[in-house]
PDB file of C-alpha atoms in Angstrom:
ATOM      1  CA  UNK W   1      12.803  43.966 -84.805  1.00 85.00           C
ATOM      2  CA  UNK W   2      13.080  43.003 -81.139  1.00 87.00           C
ATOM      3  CA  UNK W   3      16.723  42.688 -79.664  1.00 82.00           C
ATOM      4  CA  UNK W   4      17.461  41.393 -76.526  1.00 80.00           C
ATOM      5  CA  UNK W   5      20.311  39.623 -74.655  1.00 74.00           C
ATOM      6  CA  UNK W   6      20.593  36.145 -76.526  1.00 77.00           C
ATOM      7  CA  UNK W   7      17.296  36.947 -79.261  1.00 84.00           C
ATOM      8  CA  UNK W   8      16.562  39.106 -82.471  1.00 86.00           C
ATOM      9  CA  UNK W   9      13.192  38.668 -83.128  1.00 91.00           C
ATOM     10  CA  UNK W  10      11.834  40.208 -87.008  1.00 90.00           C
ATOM     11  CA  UNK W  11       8.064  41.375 -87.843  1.00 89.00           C
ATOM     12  CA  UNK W  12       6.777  42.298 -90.861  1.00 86.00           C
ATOM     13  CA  UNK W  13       3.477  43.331 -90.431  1.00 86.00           C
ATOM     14  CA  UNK W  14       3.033  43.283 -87.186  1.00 87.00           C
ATOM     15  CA  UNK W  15       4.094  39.353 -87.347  1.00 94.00           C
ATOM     16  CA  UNK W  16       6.766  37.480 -86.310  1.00 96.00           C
ATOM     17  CA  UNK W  17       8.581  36.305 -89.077  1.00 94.00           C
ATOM     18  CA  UNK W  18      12.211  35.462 -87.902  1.00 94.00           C
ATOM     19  CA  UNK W  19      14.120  33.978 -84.519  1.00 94.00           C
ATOM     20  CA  UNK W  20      17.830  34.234 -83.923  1.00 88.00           C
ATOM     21  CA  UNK W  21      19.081  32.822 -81.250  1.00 84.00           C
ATOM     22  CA  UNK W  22      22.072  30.417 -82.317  1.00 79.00           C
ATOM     23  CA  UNK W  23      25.189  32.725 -83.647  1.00 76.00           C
ATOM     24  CA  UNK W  24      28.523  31.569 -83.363  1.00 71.00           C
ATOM     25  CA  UNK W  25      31.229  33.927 -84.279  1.00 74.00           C
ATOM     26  CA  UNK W  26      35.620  33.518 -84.030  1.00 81.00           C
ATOM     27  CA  UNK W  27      36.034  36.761 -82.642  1.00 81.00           C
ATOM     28  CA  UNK W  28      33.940  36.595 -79.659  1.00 79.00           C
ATOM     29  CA  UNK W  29      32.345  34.081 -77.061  1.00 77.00           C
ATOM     30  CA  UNK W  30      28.421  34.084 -76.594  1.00 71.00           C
ATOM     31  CA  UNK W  31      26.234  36.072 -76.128  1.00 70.00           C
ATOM     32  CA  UNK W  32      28.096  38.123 -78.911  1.00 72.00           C
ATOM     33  CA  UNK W  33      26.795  39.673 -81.111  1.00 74.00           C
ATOM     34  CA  UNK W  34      23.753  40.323 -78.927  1.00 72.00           C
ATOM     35  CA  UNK W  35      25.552  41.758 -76.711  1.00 72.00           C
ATOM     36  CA  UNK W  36      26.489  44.845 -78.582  1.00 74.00           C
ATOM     37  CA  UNK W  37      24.988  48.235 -79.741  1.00 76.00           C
ATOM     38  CA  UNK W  38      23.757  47.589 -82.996  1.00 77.00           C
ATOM     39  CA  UNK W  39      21.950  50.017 -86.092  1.00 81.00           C
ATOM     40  CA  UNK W  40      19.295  49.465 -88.434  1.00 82.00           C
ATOM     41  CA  UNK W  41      20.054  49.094 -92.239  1.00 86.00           C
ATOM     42  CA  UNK W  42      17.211  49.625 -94.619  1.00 86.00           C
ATOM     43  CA  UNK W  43      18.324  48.541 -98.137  1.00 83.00           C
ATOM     44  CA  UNK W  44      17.932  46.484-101.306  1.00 77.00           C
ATOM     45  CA  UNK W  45      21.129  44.704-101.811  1.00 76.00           C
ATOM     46  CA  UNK W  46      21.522  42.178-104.851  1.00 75.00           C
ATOM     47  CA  UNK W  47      24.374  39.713-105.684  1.00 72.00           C
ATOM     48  CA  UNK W  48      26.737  37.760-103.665  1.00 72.00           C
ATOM     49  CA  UNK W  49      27.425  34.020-104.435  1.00 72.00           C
ATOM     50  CA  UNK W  50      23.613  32.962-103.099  1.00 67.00           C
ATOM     51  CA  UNK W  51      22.266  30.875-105.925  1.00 67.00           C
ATOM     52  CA  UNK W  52      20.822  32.295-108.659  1.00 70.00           C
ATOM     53  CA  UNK W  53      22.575  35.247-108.196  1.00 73.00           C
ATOM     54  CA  UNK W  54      22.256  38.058-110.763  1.00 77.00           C
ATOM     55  CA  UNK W  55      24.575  38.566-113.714  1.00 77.00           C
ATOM     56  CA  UNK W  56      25.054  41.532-116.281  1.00 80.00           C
ATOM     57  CA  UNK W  57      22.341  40.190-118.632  1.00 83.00           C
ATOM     58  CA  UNK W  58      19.554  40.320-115.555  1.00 79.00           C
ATOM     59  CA  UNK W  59      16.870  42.732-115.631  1.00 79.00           C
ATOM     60  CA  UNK W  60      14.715  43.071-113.195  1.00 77.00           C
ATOM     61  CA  UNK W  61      12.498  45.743-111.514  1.00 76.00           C
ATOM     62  CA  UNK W  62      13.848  46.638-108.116  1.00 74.00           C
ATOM     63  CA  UNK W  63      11.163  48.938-105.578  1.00 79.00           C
ATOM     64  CA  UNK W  64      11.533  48.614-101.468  1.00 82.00           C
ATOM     65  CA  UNK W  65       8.701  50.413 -99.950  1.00 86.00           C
ATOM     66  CA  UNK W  66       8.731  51.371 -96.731  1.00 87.00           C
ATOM     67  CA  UNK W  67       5.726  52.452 -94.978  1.00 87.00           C
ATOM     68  CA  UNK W  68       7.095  53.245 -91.472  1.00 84.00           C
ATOM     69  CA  UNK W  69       9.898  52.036 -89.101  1.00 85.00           C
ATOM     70  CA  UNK W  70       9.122  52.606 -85.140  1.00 82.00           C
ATOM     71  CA  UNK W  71      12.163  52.713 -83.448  1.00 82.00           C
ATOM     72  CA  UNK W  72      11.379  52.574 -79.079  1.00 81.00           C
ATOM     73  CA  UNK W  73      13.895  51.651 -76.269  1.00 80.00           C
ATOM     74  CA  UNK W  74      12.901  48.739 -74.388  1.00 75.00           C
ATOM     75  CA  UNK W  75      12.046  49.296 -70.651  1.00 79.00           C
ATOM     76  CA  UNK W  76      15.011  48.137 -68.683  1.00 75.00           C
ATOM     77  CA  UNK W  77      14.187  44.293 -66.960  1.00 66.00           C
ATOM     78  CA  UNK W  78      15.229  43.677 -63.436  1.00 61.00           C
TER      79      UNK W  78
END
């Protein structure tokens, strides 16, 4: 994941594989939330109201494998 003022950028395997750059929140003006100190989550999360969301009678296998995560600070831009 790449973060920078106004763009999260997501890899998986070394590729790009998501953009954000259009967020519109309430509680702040832009360039929020890309403005702020952020942290990185690793999990596997199931449900909400997303369609075909899991009920009681589901089963399913569940695995996340994680190989490695690099974490690095970004050299500051002029």
């Amino acid at each position: 994941m790449e973060w920078e003022r106004g763009e999260i950028r997501w890899y998986l395997d070394g590729k790009l594989w998501q953009t954000q750059n259009k967020w519109s929140t309430p509680a702040a003006p832009f360039p929020a939330p890309f403005d702020e100190k952020f942290h990185l989550i690793l999990n596997l999360a199931v449900g909400g109201k997303f369609v075909g969301a899991p009920n009681v009678a589901t089963q399913f296998p569940a695995r996340m494998e994680v190989d490695w995560v690099r974490v690095y600070q970004l050299a500051k831009q002029p």
